[in-house]
């Protein structure tokens, strides 16, 4: 078990290194000069050159990368070119907002969709199965931004149950914060339920065809006991992997939802920073998203043996 954990952790290190190199290189390919953008169109060439020297943009790309990595090891992600705020503090505060929405949405989607997928497999080819699969297909087909706008129109404008614009942190006022988070969370979990239902159904169907399930039925166990006591644990492994992938993808791709609902999260910060050519903030956002994705998948790998002990043996 220890060998398995160490192996998975060591595999995550080169991934993060490659991501750091890719993030730094891609940022430098963005057209535009941050120094000229900060000073405006009326700036003198000498002023631009001085600011470029201050920001270290006059150095070669390899030198800039080594300086950046050295600062990262010291916990210094730089300062925002636009606001002057430390990047690490800015990115972490925005990431906390996005993480609340994503984790809550994935948790609700999993609690509802996993049992629904198992029941669909248990009732294969029945009306219940067709209804659940059809619902999952419809949910998968709806774009999240369109679903978010529909929910905003109906519950915000028509019924007036939730605010249309604005955001309140749950740490400031947890009741108001949950109200502002309701529609973004609902948009995400409604869409992701379709993916989880289909995966849970497919993996459960595969397990139900195995010999040990037939043996359990031959012993006289009830279908409920066979399903939840014997089939569910082994069937949940692939679904658990899918949940981890969904969680990582949403952490990196929540910008659209945050734009629709005017949420000051990490995705919104990244979009704004790209338009402002704020290199340090862009790098910090992308690096944090990549590290979060790697860590989520690492946790998924480490917990997978709880559902399938054969993984450790391999």
Tab-separated table of C-alpha atoms in Angstrom:
chain	number	residue	atom	x	y	z
A	1	UNK	CA	0.000	0.000	0.000
A	2	UNK	CA	2.827	2.393	0.888
A	3	UNK	CA	4.554	1.592	-2.400
A	4	UNK	CA	1.336	2.327	-4.256
A	5	UNK	CA	0.899	5.712	-2.514
A	6	UNK	CA	4.531	6.749	-3.079
A	7	UNK	CA	4.342	5.735	-6.726
A	8	UNK	CA	1.238	7.838	-7.339
A	9	UNK	CA	2.746	10.829	-5.523
A	10	UNK	CA	5.987	10.637	-7.505
A	11	UNK	CA	4.016	10.503	-10.757
A	12	UNK	CA	2.362	13.804	-9.853
A	13	UNK	CA	5.669	15.693	-9.552
A	14	UNK	CA	6.765	15.626	-13.242
A	15	UNK	CA	3.211	16.464	-14.255
A	16	UNK	CA	3.291	19.659	-12.206
A	17	UNK	CA	6.741	20.546	-13.593
A	18	UNK	CA	5.569	20.085	-17.188
A	19	UNK	CA	2.475	22.155	-16.475
A	20	UNK	CA	4.591	24.962	-14.989
A	21	UNK	CA	6.782	25.071	-18.098
A	22	UNK	CA	3.750	24.993	-20.395
A	23	UNK	CA	1.965	27.751	-18.460
A	24	UNK	CA	4.993	30.049	-18.507
A	25	UNK	CA	5.665	29.445	-22.214
A	26	UNK	CA	2.074	29.905	-23.354
A	27	UNK	CA	1.725	33.137	-21.387
A	28	UNK	CA	4.715	34.566	-23.250
A	29	UNK	CA	2.996	33.787	-26.578
A	30	UNK	CA	0.083	36.121	-25.765
A	31	UNK	CA	0.407	39.187	-28.024
A	32	UNK	CA	0.834	42.589	-26.431
A	33	UNK	CA	3.270	44.317	-24.098
A	34	UNK	CA	2.121	44.465	-20.455
A	35	UNK	CA	4.323	47.502	-19.790
A	36	UNK	CA	2.857	49.459	-22.699
A	37	UNK	CA	-0.629	48.380	-21.662
A	38	UNK	CA	-0.112	49.609	-18.114
A	39	UNK	CA	1.282	52.995	-19.116
A	40	UNK	CA	-1.212	53.645	-21.901
A	41	UNK	CA	-0.860	54.923	-25.438
A	42	UNK	CA	0.737	58.239	-24.458
A	43	UNK	CA	3.692	56.662	-22.684
A	44	UNK	CA	7.220	57.464	-23.840
A	45	UNK	CA	9.444	54.609	-25.089
A	46	UNK	CA	11.880	55.297	-22.240
A	47	UNK	CA	9.089	54.911	-19.675
A	48	UNK	CA	8.051	51.609	-21.236
A	49	UNK	CA	11.660	50.361	-21.253
A	50	UNK	CA	12.084	51.314	-17.591
A	51	UNK	CA	8.919	49.508	-16.569
A	52	UNK	CA	9.894	46.427	-18.592
A	53	UNK	CA	13.205	46.366	-16.734
A	54	UNK	CA	11.423	46.693	-13.389
A	55	UNK	CA	9.099	43.817	-14.221
A	56	UNK	CA	11.956	41.692	-15.575
A	57	UNK	CA	10.412	41.531	-19.050
A	58	UNK	CA	13.664	42.632	-20.702
A	59	UNK	CA	15.350	39.351	-19.751
A	60	UNK	CA	15.374	36.272	-21.946
A	61	UNK	CA	12.542	33.786	-21.511
A	62	UNK	CA	14.745	31.091	-19.858
A	63	UNK	CA	16.065	33.675	-17.369
A	64	UNK	CA	12.536	34.899	-16.663
A	65	UNK	CA	11.437	31.301	-16.083
A	66	UNK	CA	14.252	30.558	-13.627
A	67	UNK	CA	13.514	33.768	-11.716
A	68	UNK	CA	9.813	32.867	-11.629
A	69	UNK	CA	10.500	29.324	-10.366
A	70	UNK	CA	12.839	30.656	-7.699
A	71	UNK	CA	10.141	32.998	-6.465
A	72	UNK	CA	7.581	30.172	-6.488
A	73	UNK	CA	9.703	28.103	-4.113
A	74	UNK	CA	9.688	31.071	-1.754
A	75	UNK	CA	5.914	31.359	-1.964
A	76	UNK	CA	6.160	34.523	-4.060
A	77	UNK	CA	3.878	34.417	-7.100
A	78	UNK	CA	4.595	38.057	-7.896
A	79	UNK	CA	2.260	41.034	-7.830
A	80	UNK	CA	-0.599	41.941	-10.090
A	81	UNK	CA	0.465	44.389	-12.790
A	82	UNK	CA	-2.948	46.053	-12.660
A	83	UNK	CA	-3.727	46.261	-8.926
A	84	UNK	CA	-0.343	45.627	-7.294
A	85	UNK	CA	-1.919	43.014	-5.002
A	86	UNK	CA	0.113	39.857	-4.219
A	87	UNK	CA	-0.893	37.208	-6.750
A	88	UNK	CA	-0.957	34.323	-4.280
A	89	UNK	CA	-3.416	36.056	-1.960
A	90	UNK	CA	-5.574	37.209	-4.872
A	91	UNK	CA	-5.687	33.805	-6.551
A	92	UNK	CA	-6.329	31.827	-3.367
A	93	UNK	CA	-9.181	34.115	-2.300
A	94	UNK	CA	-10.855	33.717	-5.686
A	95	UNK	CA	-10.141	29.976	-5.768
A	96	UNK	CA	-11.956	29.552	-2.455
A	97	UNK	CA	-15.088	31.066	-4.000
A	98	UNK	CA	-14.947	28.778	-7.042
A	99	UNK	CA	-14.139	25.700	-4.949
A	100	UNK	CA	-17.197	26.193	-2.758
A	101	UNK	CA	-19.503	26.154	-5.769
A	102	UNK	CA	-17.794	23.275	-7.565
A	103	UNK	CA	-17.415	20.959	-4.549
A	104	UNK	CA	-21.009	21.521	-3.434
A	105	UNK	CA	-22.333	20.942	-6.965
A	106	UNK	CA	-20.345	17.718	-7.445
A	107	UNK	CA	-21.366	16.464	-3.991
A	108	UNK	CA	-25.076	17.008	-4.653
A	109	UNK	CA	-24.821	15.535	-8.154
A	110	UNK	CA	-23.064	12.425	-6.822
A	111	UNK	CA	-25.550	11.848	-3.991
A	112	UNK	CA	-28.453	11.952	-6.457
A	113	UNK	CA	-26.924	10.502	-9.620
A	114	UNK	CA	-24.994	7.488	-8.272
A	115	UNK	CA	-28.064	5.758	-6.745
A	116	UNK	CA	-30.067	6.719	-9.846
A	117	UNK	CA	-27.483	5.063	-12.105
A	118	UNK	CA	-27.408	1.922	-9.952
A	119	UNK	CA	-31.200	1.683	-9.992
A	120	UNK	CA	-31.218	2.168	-13.778
A	121	UNK	CA	-28.825	-0.776	-14.158
A	122	UNK	CA	-30.855	-2.892	-11.748
A	123	UNK	CA	-34.029	-2.150	-13.734
A	124	UNK	CA	-32.323	-2.540	-17.113
A	125	UNK	CA	-34.638	-2.074	-20.132
A	126	UNK	CA	-37.574	-1.197	-17.872
A	127	UNK	CA	-39.525	2.043	-17.961
A	128	UNK	CA	-37.498	3.292	-14.992
A	129	UNK	CA	-34.255	2.609	-16.829
A	130	UNK	CA	-35.453	4.337	-19.992
A	131	UNK	CA	-36.653	7.367	-18.009
A	132	UNK	CA	-33.364	7.745	-16.126
A	133	UNK	CA	-31.193	7.257	-19.224
A	134	UNK	CA	-33.369	9.654	-21.210
A	135	UNK	CA	-33.149	12.252	-18.446
A	136	UNK	CA	-29.367	11.856	-18.269
A	137	UNK	CA	-29.065	12.299	-22.034
A	138	UNK	CA	-31.161	15.467	-21.962
A	139	UNK	CA	-29.121	16.905	-19.090
A	140	UNK	CA	-25.899	16.201	-20.973
A	141	UNK	CA	-27.227	17.955	-24.057
A	142	UNK	CA	-27.997	21.266	-22.357
A	143	UNK	CA	-25.097	23.796	-22.406
A	144	UNK	CA	-24.341	25.031	-18.916
A	145	UNK	CA	-24.432	28.724	-19.853
A	146	UNK	CA	-27.892	28.331	-21.436
A	147	UNK	CA	-29.176	26.359	-18.451
A	148	UNK	CA	-27.794	29.025	-16.126
A	149	UNK	CA	-29.549	31.785	-18.053
A	150	UNK	CA	-32.840	29.873	-17.952
A	151	UNK	CA	-32.601	29.361	-14.192
A	152	UNK	CA	-31.675	33.001	-13.740
A	153	UNK	CA	-34.623	34.120	-15.861
A	154	UNK	CA	-37.165	31.888	-14.129
A	155	UNK	CA	-36.096	31.914	-10.470
A	156	UNK	CA	-34.484	35.345	-10.470
A	157	UNK	CA	-36.606	37.533	-12.718
A	158	UNK	CA	-39.957	35.745	-12.886
A	159	UNK	CA	-40.293	34.408	-9.346
A	160	UNK	CA	-37.854	36.706	-7.588
A	161	UNK	CA	-36.645	33.946	-5.263
A	162	UNK	CA	-32.938	34.707	-5.673
A	163	UNK	CA	-30.926	37.856	-6.516
A	164	UNK	CA	-30.078	38.312	-10.175
A	165	UNK	CA	-26.712	40.027	-9.649
A	166	UNK	CA	-24.152	40.285	-6.890
A	167	UNK	CA	-22.339	37.971	-4.522
A	168	UNK	CA	-22.036	37.555	-0.757
A	169	UNK	CA	-19.409	35.284	0.778
A	170	UNK	CA	-20.612	32.513	3.069
A	171	UNK	CA	-17.920	33.560	5.536
A	172	UNK	CA	-19.526	37.005	5.783
A	173	UNK	CA	-23.176	35.958	5.866
A	174	UNK	CA	-23.741	32.235	5.375
A	175	UNK	CA	-27.474	32.506	4.731
A	176	UNK	CA	-27.136	35.195	2.079
A	177	UNK	CA	-24.075	33.390	0.672
A	178	UNK	CA	-26.026	30.166	0.167
A	179	UNK	CA	-28.798	32.084	-1.576
A	180	UNK	CA	-26.338	33.644	-4.020
A	181	UNK	CA	-24.705	30.242	-4.600
A	182	UNK	CA	-27.990	28.390	-5.196
A	183	UNK	CA	-28.365	28.950	-8.949
A	184	UNK	CA	-24.677	28.441	-9.903
A	185	UNK	CA	-24.592	25.212	-7.889
A	186	UNK	CA	-27.903	24.068	-9.384
A	187	UNK	CA	-26.657	24.769	-12.911
A	188	UNK	CA	-23.537	22.670	-12.429
A	189	UNK	CA	-25.043	19.723	-10.579
A	190	UNK	CA	-28.003	19.420	-12.982
A	191	UNK	CA	-25.628	19.172	-15.942
A	192	UNK	CA	-23.106	16.837	-14.295
A	193	UNK	CA	-25.825	14.487	-13.040
A	194	UNK	CA	-26.202	13.212	-16.591
A	195	UNK	CA	-22.555	12.140	-16.788
A	196	UNK	CA	-22.568	10.426	-13.400
A	197	UNK	CA	-25.871	8.605	-14.010
A	198	UNK	CA	-24.599	7.093	-17.257
A	199	UNK	CA	-21.254	6.091	-15.752
A	200	UNK	CA	-22.834	4.562	-12.641
A	201	UNK	CA	-25.288	2.629	-14.790
A	202	UNK	CA	-22.587	1.314	-17.162
A	203	UNK	CA	-20.227	0.206	-14.387
A	204	UNK	CA	-23.055	-1.437	-12.411
A	205	UNK	CA	-24.239	-3.352	-15.472
A	206	UNK	CA	-20.711	-4.655	-15.991
A	207	UNK	CA	-20.438	-5.844	-12.392
A	208	UNK	CA	-23.906	-7.444	-12.384
A	209	UNK	CA	-22.753	-9.777	-15.191
A	210	UNK	CA	-19.831	-11.181	-13.172
A	211	UNK	CA	-19.799	-14.723	-11.777
A	212	UNK	CA	-19.702	-13.765	-8.100
A	213	UNK	CA	-23.004	-11.917	-8.517
A	214	UNK	CA	-24.546	-15.063	-9.942
A	215	UNK	CA	-23.122	-17.021	-7.013
A	216	UNK	CA	-24.582	-14.524	-4.525
A	217	UNK	CA	-28.007	-14.886	-6.124
A	218	UNK	CA	-27.686	-18.680	-6.069
A	219	UNK	CA	-27.136	-18.492	-2.300
A	220	UNK	CA	-30.616	-17.046	-1.991
A	221	UNK	CA	-29.743	-13.426	-1.233
A	222	UNK	CA	-32.341	-10.827	-2.087
A	223	UNK	CA	-31.804	-8.573	-5.083
A	224	UNK	CA	-31.371	-5.590	-2.797
A	225	UNK	CA	-28.629	-7.359	-0.845
A	226	UNK	CA	-26.898	-8.462	-4.049
A	227	UNK	CA	-27.064	-4.978	-5.493
A	228	UNK	CA	-25.994	-2.821	-2.552
A	229	UNK	CA	-23.851	-5.272	-0.540
A	230	UNK	CA	-21.970	-6.999	-3.364
A	231	UNK	CA	-22.282	-5.073	-6.622
A	232	UNK	CA	-22.248	-1.442	-5.551
A	233	UNK	CA	-18.743	-1.325	-4.035
A	234	UNK	CA	-16.998	-2.746	-7.098
A	235	UNK	CA	-19.207	-0.776	-9.469
A	236	UNK	CA	-18.455	2.516	-7.720
A	237	UNK	CA	-14.741	2.499	-8.626
A	238	UNK	CA	-15.078	3.767	-12.227
A	239	UNK	CA	-17.787	6.189	-11.110
A	240	UNK	CA	-15.472	7.534	-8.413
A	241	UNK	CA	-12.832	8.166	-11.082
A	242	UNK	CA	-15.367	10.037	-13.205
A	243	UNK	CA	-16.402	12.162	-10.223
A	244	UNK	CA	-12.775	13.126	-9.681
A	245	UNK	CA	-12.368	14.093	-13.344
A	246	UNK	CA	-15.553	16.160	-13.217
A	247	UNK	CA	-14.346	17.947	-10.088
A	248	UNK	CA	-11.014	18.813	-11.697
A	249	UNK	CA	-12.621	19.924	-14.957
A	250	UNK	CA	-15.098	22.181	-13.194
A	251	UNK	CA	-12.374	23.835	-11.119
A	252	UNK	CA	-10.628	24.795	-14.339
A	253	UNK	CA	-13.657	25.556	-16.475
A	254	UNK	CA	-16.047	27.469	-14.256
A	255	UNK	CA	-15.350	30.817	-15.947
A	256	UNK	CA	-18.551	30.711	-18.020
A	257	UNK	CA	-20.784	30.096	-15.002
A	258	UNK	CA	-19.044	32.802	-12.992
A	259	UNK	CA	-19.542	35.228	-15.861
A	260	UNK	CA	-23.249	34.383	-16.189
A	261	UNK	CA	-23.908	34.844	-12.468
A	262	UNK	CA	-21.367	37.659	-11.856
A	263	UNK	CA	-19.396	35.621	-9.314
A	264	UNK	CA	-15.895	36.941	-8.474
A	265	UNK	CA	-14.272	33.518	-8.642
A	266	UNK	CA	-11.057	32.184	-10.131
A	267	UNK	CA	-12.475	31.746	-13.618
A	268	UNK	CA	-13.706	35.331	-13.753
A	269	UNK	CA	-10.325	36.535	-12.478
A	270	UNK	CA	-8.537	34.577	-15.205
A	271	UNK	CA	-10.716	36.010	-17.980
A	272	UNK	CA	-10.284	39.574	-16.720
A	273	UNK	CA	-6.517	39.110	-16.370
A	274	UNK	CA	-6.207	37.828	-19.939
A	275	UNK	CA	-7.907	40.949	-21.295
A	276	UNK	CA	-5.673	43.133	-19.112
A	277	UNK	CA	-2.480	41.239	-20.044
A	278	UNK	CA	-1.772	40.745	-16.333
A	279	UNK	CA	0.942	38.095	-16.741
A	280	UNK	CA	1.586	37.262	-13.058
A	281	UNK	CA	-2.103	36.750	-12.300
A	282	UNK	CA	-2.661	34.638	-15.427
A	283	UNK	CA	0.299	32.451	-14.497
A	284	UNK	CA	-0.915	32.113	-10.923
A	285	UNK	CA	-4.448	31.173	-11.988
A	286	UNK	CA	-3.357	28.586	-14.533
A	287	UNK	CA	-0.758	27.064	-12.235
A	288	UNK	CA	-3.207	26.793	-9.340
A	289	UNK	CA	-5.847	25.185	-11.574
A	290	UNK	CA	-3.304	22.685	-12.902
A	291	UNK	CA	-2.032	21.824	-9.412
A	292	UNK	CA	-5.598	21.456	-8.139
A	293	UNK	CA	-6.424	19.125	-11.038
A	294	UNK	CA	-3.344	16.996	-10.367
A	295	UNK	CA	-4.056	16.837	-6.630
A	296	UNK	CA	-7.705	15.888	-7.186
A	297	UNK	CA	-6.681	13.023	-9.452
A	298	UNK	CA	-3.988	12.007	-6.967
A	299	UNK	CA	-6.589	11.771	-4.198
A	300	UNK	CA	-8.847	9.763	-6.511
A	301	UNK	CA	-6.005	7.334	-7.232
A	302	UNK	CA	-5.116	6.984	-3.550
A	303	UNK	CA	-8.718	6.282	-2.537
A	304	UNK	CA	-9.443	3.925	-5.428
A	305	UNK	CA	-8.131	0.834	-3.553
A	306	UNK	CA	-10.952	1.320	-1.039
A	307	UNK	CA	-13.364	0.358	-3.821
A	308	UNK	CA	-11.152	-2.115	-5.703
A	309	UNK	CA	-8.348	-3.703	-3.595
A	310	UNK	CA	-6.958	-5.390	-6.716
A	311	UNK	CA	-5.445	-2.070	-7.792
A	312	UNK	CA	-2.798	-2.226	-5.042
A	313	UNK	CA	-1.878	-5.775	-5.954
A	314	UNK	CA	-1.173	-4.693	-9.521
